[in-house]
CSV table of C-alpha atoms and ligand atoms in Angstrom, one decimal:
chain,number,residue,atom,x,y,z
A,1,MET,CA,9.9,-11.7,-49.6
A,2,LYS,CA,11.7,-13.8,-46.7
A,3,HIS,CA,13.6,-15.3,-49.5
A,4,LEU,CA,14.9,-11.9,-50.4
A,5,LEU,CA,15.9,-11.1,-47.1
A,6,LEU,CA,17.4,-14.1,-46.7
A,7,SER,CA,19.9,-13.7,-49.9
A,8,MET,CA,20.2,-10.0,-49.3
A,9,LEU,CA,21.6,-10.7,-45.8
A,10,THR,CA,23.7,-13.6,-47.2
A,11,ALA,CA,25.3,-11.7,-49.8
A,12,ALA,CA,26.3,-8.8,-46.9
A,13,ALA,CA,27.6,-11.4,-44.8
A,14,MET,CA,29.8,-12.6,-47.6
A,15,ILE,CA,30.8,-8.9,-48.4
A,16,LEU,CA,31.7,-8.7,-44.9
A,17,THR,CA,33.6,-11.8,-44.1
A,18,GLY,CA,35.0,-11.8,-48.0
A,19,CYS,CA,38.8,-11.0,-47.3
A,20,GLU,CA,38.5,-13.4,-44.4
A,21,THR,CA,37.8,-16.3,-46.2
A,22,GLY,CA,40.1,-15.8,-49.7
A,23,VAL,CA,43.0,-18.1,-50.0
A,24,ASP,CA,45.5,-15.8,-48.3
A,25,SER,CA,43.4,-15.5,-45.3
A,26,PRO,CA,44.9,-16.2,-41.9
A,27,SER,CA,41.4,-18.2,-41.4
A,28,GLY,CA,41.5,-21.7,-39.7
A,29,PHE,CA,45.6,-21.1,-38.6
A,30,SER,CA,45.8,-22.1,-35.3
A,31,LEU,CA,49.3,-23.2,-33.8
A,32,PRO,CA,49.6,-25.8,-30.7
A,33,GLU,CA,49.3,-24.4,-27.1
A,34,GLY,CA,53.1,-22.8,-26.1
A,35,ASP,CA,54.4,-22.9,-22.8
A,36,ALA,CA,55.1,-19.2,-21.8
A,37,ALA,CA,57.9,-19.4,-19.7
A,38,LYS,CA,59.5,-21.6,-22.4
A,39,GLY,CA,59.2,-19.1,-24.5
A,40,GLU,CA,60.9,-16.5,-22.4
A,41,LEU,CA,64.0,-18.9,-22.6
A,42,VAL,CA,63.6,-18.8,-26.8
A,43,LEU,CA,63.5,-15.0,-26.5
A,44,VAL,CA,66.8,-15.1,-24.7
A,45,LYS,CA,68.5,-18.3,-26.7
A,46,TYR,CA,68.0,-16.1,-29.9
A,47,GLN,CA,69.1,-12.7,-28.4
A,48,CYS,CA,65.9,-11.0,-30.0
A,49,LEU,CA,66.8,-8.4,-27.2
A,50,SER,CA,69.6,-6.9,-28.8
A,51,CYS,CA,67.4,-5.2,-30.9
A,52,HIS,CA,64.2,-5.0,-28.9
A,53,GLN,CA,63.1,-4.2,-25.9
A,54,LEU,CA,60.7,-6.1,-23.2
A,55,ASP,CA,59.6,-4.8,-19.8
A,56,GLY,CA,60.6,-7.5,-17.1
A,57,VAL,CA,62.8,-9.2,-19.6
A,58,GLU,CA,66.9,-8.5,-18.6
A,59,PRO,CA,68.9,-8.7,-21.9
A,60,THR,CA,71.5,-11.0,-21.0
A,61,ASP,CA,75.3,-11.5,-22.4
A,62,VAL,CA,73.5,-9.4,-25.4
A,63,VAL,CA,75.0,-6.7,-27.8
A,64,ASP,CA,72.6,-3.6,-27.1
A,65,ASN,CA,71.6,-2.6,-30.2
A,66,PRO,CA,70.2,0.9,-28.9
A,67,ALA,CA,69.5,2.1,-32.6
A,68,LEU,CA,67.3,-0.6,-33.0
A,69,SER,CA,65.5,-0.5,-30.1
A,70,VAL,CA,61.6,-1.9,-31.3
A,71,LYS,CA,59.4,-2.2,-28.1
A,72,LEU,CA,58.1,-6.0,-27.7
A,73,GLY,CA,54.9,-6.3,-25.2
A,74,GLY,CA,53.3,-3.5,-22.7
A,75,LYS,CA,50.3,-1.8,-23.2
A,76,THR,CA,48.6,-1.5,-27.0
A,77,SER,CA,45.5,-0.6,-28.2
A,78,VAL,CA,44.5,-3.3,-30.6
A,79,ILE,CA,45.7,-6.8,-29.8
A,80,LYS,CA,48.4,-8.6,-31.7
A,81,THR,CA,46.7,-11.8,-32.7
A,82,TYR,CA,49.1,-15.0,-32.9
A,83,ALA,CA,48.6,-14.9,-36.8
A,84,GLU,CA,50.4,-11.2,-36.5
A,85,LEU,CA,53.3,-12.2,-34.1
A,86,VAL,CA,54.1,-15.2,-36.0
A,87,THR,CA,54.1,-13.3,-39.3
A,88,SER,CA,56.5,-10.7,-37.6
A,89,ILE,CA,58.7,-13.2,-37.0
A,90,ILE,CA,58.7,-15.6,-40.0
A,91,ASN,CA,58.6,-13.0,-42.7
A,92,PRO,CA,59.1,-9.5,-40.8
A,93,SER,CA,58.5,-7.7,-44.0
A,94,HIS,CA,55.2,-8.6,-44.6
A,95,LYS,CA,54.2,-5.4,-42.1
A,96,ILE,CA,57.0,-3.1,-40.9
A,97,ALA,CA,56.3,-2.1,-37.3
A,98,LYS,CA,54.2,1.1,-36.6
A,99,GLY,CA,55.7,4.2,-34.7
A,100,TYR,CA,59.3,4.4,-35.7
A,101,PRO,CA,61.1,6.3,-38.4
A,102,LYS,CA,60.7,3.6,-41.2
A,103,SER,CA,64.1,4.3,-42.3
A,104,SER,CA,65.6,2.9,-38.7
A,105,LEU,CA,63.7,-0.1,-39.0
A,106,GLN,CA,64.1,-1.3,-43.0
A,107,VAL,CA,66.4,-0.6,-45.9
A,108,ASP,CA,64.5,-1.2,-49.5
A,109,GLY,CA,61.5,-2.3,-48.0
A,110,VAL,CA,63.1,-4.9,-46.0
A,111,SER,CA,63.0,-5.1,-42.4
A,112,LYS,CA,66.1,-5.1,-40.4
A,113,MET,CA,64.8,-7.8,-38.2
A,114,ALA,CA,66.8,-11.1,-38.0
A,115,ASN,CA,65.9,-14.4,-39.6
A,116,TYR,CA,65.4,-17.6,-37.6
A,117,ASN,CA,63.3,-19.8,-40.3
A,118,ASP,CA,66.6,-22.1,-40.8
A,119,VAL,CA,67.1,-22.5,-37.0
A,120,MET,CA,63.8,-22.2,-34.9
A,121,THR,CA,62.2,-25.1,-34.1
A,122,VAL,CA,58.0,-24.8,-34.8
A,123,ASP,CA,58.0,-25.7,-30.8
A,124,GLU,CA,59.9,-22.8,-29.9
A,125,LEU,CA,58.1,-20.6,-32.1
A,126,ALA,CA,54.7,-21.8,-30.5
A,127,ASP,CA,56.4,-21.1,-26.9
A,128,LEU,CA,57.9,-18.0,-28.2
A,129,VAL,CA,54.4,-16.4,-29.6
A,130,PHE,CA,52.3,-17.6,-26.8
A,131,PHE,CA,54.8,-15.7,-24.1
A,132,LEU,CA,55.2,-12.7,-26.6
A,133,GLN,CA,50.9,-12.6,-26.3
A,134,SER,CA,50.9,-13.0,-22.7
A,135,SER,CA,53.3,-9.7,-22.6
A,136,TYR,CA,51.0,-7.3,-24.2
A,137,GLU,CA,48.3,-5.6,-22.2
A,138,LEU,CA,45.3,-4.2,-23.8
A,139,THR,CA,44.1,-1.0,-23.1
A,140,PRO,CA,41.2,0.9,-24.4
A,141,TYR,CA,42.0,3.6,-26.7
A,142,PRO,CA,42.5,6.7,-25.4
A,143,ARG,CA,39.6,9.1,-26.0
A,144,THR,CA,39.9,12.6,-27.7
A,145,GLN,CA,39.8,15.2,-25.1
A,146,TYR,CA,37.5,18.0,-26.4
A,147,ARG,CA,37.8,21.5,-25.4
A,148,TYR,CA,35.1,24.3,-26.1
A,149,TYR,CA,36.3,27.5,-27.2
A,150,GLU,CA,34.6,30.5,-27.1
A,151,THR,CA,33.4,32.0,-30.5
A,152,MET,CA,33.6,35.9,-30.6
B,1,LIG,C1,69.1,-7.5,-35.6
B,1,LIG,C2,67.5,-7.0,-35.5
B,1,LIG,C3,66.5,-7.8,-34.8
B,1,LIG,C4,66.9,-8.4,-34.1
B,1,LIG,C5,68.0,-9.8,-33.5
B,1,LIG,C6,65.2,-9.3,-33.9
B,1,LIG,N1,64.6,-8.5,-34.4
B,1,LIG,FE1,62.3,-8.2,-34.1
B,1,LIG,N2,62.4,-6.7,-35.6
B,1,LIG,C7,63.7,-5.8,-35.8
B,1,LIG,C8,63.0,-4.5,-36.5
B,1,LIG,C9,63.8,-3.6,-36.9
B,1,LIG,C10,61.9,-4.4,-36.5
B,1,LIG,C11,60.7,-3.6,-37.0
B,1,LIG,C12,60.7,-3.4,-38.4
B,1,LIG,C13,59.5,-4.8,-38.7
B,1,LIG,O1,58.3,-4.4,-38.1
B,1,LIG,O2,60.2,-5.9,-39.2
B,1,LIG,C14,61.2,-5.8,-35.4
B,1,LIG,C15,59.9,-6.2,-35.4
B,1,LIG,C16,59.5,-7.3,-34.7
B,1,LIG,C17,58.1,-7.5,-34.3
B,1,LIG,C18,56.6,-6.6,-34.2
B,1,LIG,C19,56.9,-5.4,-33.5
B,1,LIG,C20,55.5,-4.7,-33.8
B,1,LIG,O3,55.3,-3.8,-33.4
B,1,LIG,O4,55.0,-4.6,-34.8
B,1,LIG,C21,58.1,-8.5,-33.7
B,1,LIG,C22,57.2,-9.4,-32.6
B,1,LIG,C23,59.8,-8.8,-33.5
B,1,LIG,N3,60.3,-8.2,-34.1
B,1,LIG,C24,59.8,-10.2,-32.7
B,1,LIG,C25,61.2,-10.6,-32.7
B,1,LIG,C26,61.8,-11.9,-32.2
B,1,LIG,C27,60.8,-12.8,-31.3
B,1,LIG,C28,63.0,-12.3,-32.0
B,1,LIG,C29,64.0,-13.2,-32.2
B,1,LIG,C30,63.4,-14.4,-32.1
B,1,LIG,C31,63.5,-10.6,-32.7
B,1,LIG,N4,62.5,-9.8,-33.2
B,1,LIG,C32,64.9,-10.3,-33.3
B,1,LIG,C33,64.4,-6.3,-35.5
B,1,LIG,C34,65.1,-7.5,-34.9
């Protein structure tokens, strides 16, 4: 009996974590610790703010691109993991940002975001992601306010 329970638990655990441990899973991925202050400089260097907005960082010498003003940082109800942030930077078409008209962000499934894979160093990426992560603030998901209606 004990044995059966154990194997059932193992099976359940395998089902629950199944997608976490596949060959494509981000499990085990770890960036070296970055430096947020340097990361902010990376953001300026690559002119990310020509298509993005980030509260508290002034876009300097940047051609403003108001048609593409995807917000980075700020309040969010789901924290972005660094695996997600790295993916957004090195493979932006993998998952297109939510909350904007799709046609303004991508063409035929390809993100309009610039590609930095040939120029950005791994250290720059680590610092940038460290900085970006610190710019998000986790806020609890606002609960629906139910109202009561009188029925006749
Ligand atoms: C030419 C315009 C452009 C530039 C320059 C650009 N991005 Fe983007 N970025 C986009 C667009 C468009 C999206 C939304 C589509 C998508 O998710 O790929 C996006 C999405 C993102 C996201 C995901 C946002 C979300 O809420 O899911 C991150 C993070 C990001 N960019 C970071 C950067 C960083 C860091 C730089 C500079 C190294 C940069 N971007 C430069 C256009 C740009």
